[in-house]
Every structure is written in C-alpha cells, then in structure tokens.
C-alpha angles and dihedrals in degrees: 000000000000092000091065104077128180107303103256131127091247091054091048092052090047091052091049091052091047092050095048091049095046132010093018091077091063096033098114092051100039106031095098094052118098110196094174138264095293095054127084110273120260091201128061096257087211096122097095088059095042092047089062094032093237079142120022131234089236095058094042092051092045091050092050092047091051093047100045107016126230098304097040095047098042100098095043093046089050091054092050089050091055088067090051091046094053091051092050092045093052090048089059095038102040093157087072086071097043091045090051091051090051091048091053090055091046091048093054090049089053091050090054092050100040116056093188093054090045092054091051092048093049091048089051098051091042094048096244103123096104091234110136110238096008093073090047092052092049090054093044092052094053094041099044105017089231142093132179110256093243090051089052090057094047091046094050093047093050091045092054105034107026102032093032093220123155108272093222092060089055091049089050091051089054096045092052094051110029118098087212095041106154124181095223101040094041098045096043094042090056090046089050093052090049092053093247100109095047095032116242095356110103125182107244122204109222125194093227091054091049092049091049099047097042091052089246096304092126132036109175122193131200098036119154099239097172106050129152118244117256119255135210131199096232123022115215110280120236117240129184117274105262113245119250126232129238123234113253125239118261132026119351140171114238117216117203123201136179095264094064121026101161100088092161090077101040117126097245098151114189095352118119114213112219101158132033130197132181125219118197119192113170124203113268111282091354116185116260094249090051090052091047090051091051091050093049092048092051093047090052092049093048091050092050092045092051091053094043099048097031097231139102119285130190145126116326098243128165113315090356092147097046110195094334120118110253120230125187141169114264108272113212119227109299143074097319093050091050091052099047116111113257093234099054120108113239116210121195128213119242089241092060094040091056098039105038094058087060094047099074097100130013126347093251092076090059093048089065093065096050092102090054092049089052091050095243 
C-alpha cells in the first residue's frame, strides 16, 4: 500500500497534494471502483491522517474547494463530512458505542459456546469461506490494514446477511486491523449496513455490483441479495451534545491524544502552554501495524507541539502536569475519551461545534451547513 506513508502531518499533507493533483479530478466518477491493492487508489487515502487529525477536516475541505471549486469538490467534500457526521452522531447517541462493546463481548461468548458459529467466524476472518472477493478482502485487510470503502461495505453485508455472523464481531475485526479504524465511523457504518442506523434499510451486497466495481476481478455466487434488515429491542437514545470547556488564562499543560494530533490549530484562547504530554490508547487488541502507526503519529505531534509552543513534550506519565491545569482537545466517544482525566478541560474546534449539533438525525441536516463550514 504505497499510498499509505508513515503517519505524520507532513506525509498527510503530501498525500493531500498528490490527490488534488491527480486522482481527485476523477474522484466523483471513480471513487466506487476497487481495482485492488496493487493499483493506484481511486479514493483519497487520507482517512488514516484524518482519523488522528494529523490533518484536519477543515483544511482538507478548504484545499479541495480551492482546487476544484464548489461543483468539482462537492462529492469529495460530502465524503469528508460523513466522517464528521458519524462523530457528531455518536456524541449524541453514545449508547451505540457501549451497546456495540457489549455485543462484542456477547459475540465472543457465543463463539465459545457454539462450535458451528465459531467455525464460520474463523473461516471469515481467515479468508476461507469460498466466497469470491470476500476471502480476498479478509486477507487484504490483515496483510495491509486497509480496504477500499466499497469493499468494506460489501464485506460487512456478506458478513451479516450471507454468513449470518454477529455484526459487532465484524466491526471489531475491522477496528482491530484498519489503519483508519475510528470508533464512530466504524461502529455506525456497520450499523448502517445492517439496517440499524437507517432503520429497516440495509445495504445489500449484490454480485452484479461487485463485478462492475471491481472491473470483473470478482464474481461471487450464493449471496443473500434479499435479506431483511436486522432489528434491535432498543435503538440508541439521543442525548444533548455535551458542552465544551474554554481554556483558562495563564500557564497550562496540554494533553495530546490520538483523536486530535494537530495542536497548532487548537482554540486555546489566552492559555499559555508550558508543558505537553501525549496519551496513547490503542483500540482493543489492535494489530501491531496499527499500534506502530499510532505511536508514530503521536511522536510526530509531540515533536511539532514542542517546536510550536517552545516547551518540553513527552509521554503523559504519572504527575506529568504537576499542579498546572490540563487542557486537551475534545475526544469523541471512544478509547481516548474514556481514558482522559476527569479534571481536564476539553476544548472543541469550531468545525465540530458547528457540525455536530446538526448530526443528531440523518446526514441531510449536516449537508445544509456545508457552505458555513466552508466560510461562504
């Protein structure tokens, strides 16, 4: 996967420039086509950098808008906004995450108790189902820690509706292996495929669609192309968007985490950063390359922060902040948010403040604020 470079801000900006000067021109027409891991990507491949905010949604969207104009950038901007939408939706429906975590534990208990289900699960994650395409994607995910977005949708649909495996175990498989594995995007995308996010409307993988958008590389047979959507007894309840904090005046300690590694652009107001710590919380049972990518991204952010703020930066060990008030970027629902100290002040970017409040229901409500996000 030559288009996935070491996870640093410089590499992310280089990939953005490469995309805008190349595949971005044909993005709207080609983005659904998966030509395989050895071909040039038809998507931006920016998501590993966006997931950790080595580059921000705001600067990526602004760069695309400048390069292609409103009409030319519309489809790409919309896809970037889906990531923002999922984060905002999970912030206001946090039980979708806690329910998913409980379903993963329940799924593993079912595997231990049901040999038949366990054999199907093991065949799926090891690429031994005999389903053309699906087995290739399972192997590609483990080998490269990446899958084309369309392949992710086909894979999830086949996992749920043809193999009849618990959706949460598939989401867990993705989150452990994907370089861009994101709690919100991953959880809610799997729920969307299952027909739980958009109630009663599952995404169905069809053989004709797979043939067409893999340029004939795969032609699966035996897919369930007319399934019923999954159901659940209690959909995630909406809660108000939690209010953000403001940074205090005077000296503060800045805590970095894996959900926001561009401290140079944080809204810190009058605060003066005099100490910087980094908190790394990997996804449960994350693959080694995912952990290495997290570590490299944090090291890059700490180095940039040290230069930008002119103070020492390092791991956030015990008592790293001393008596200083701790300020951090808002961490969306997920492992980083769960690990943040209770007393730290969480500041939220204007992008998130504007977009998340419009992400409580369907995506269409967020689409209406795109001009404001672009500053038009």
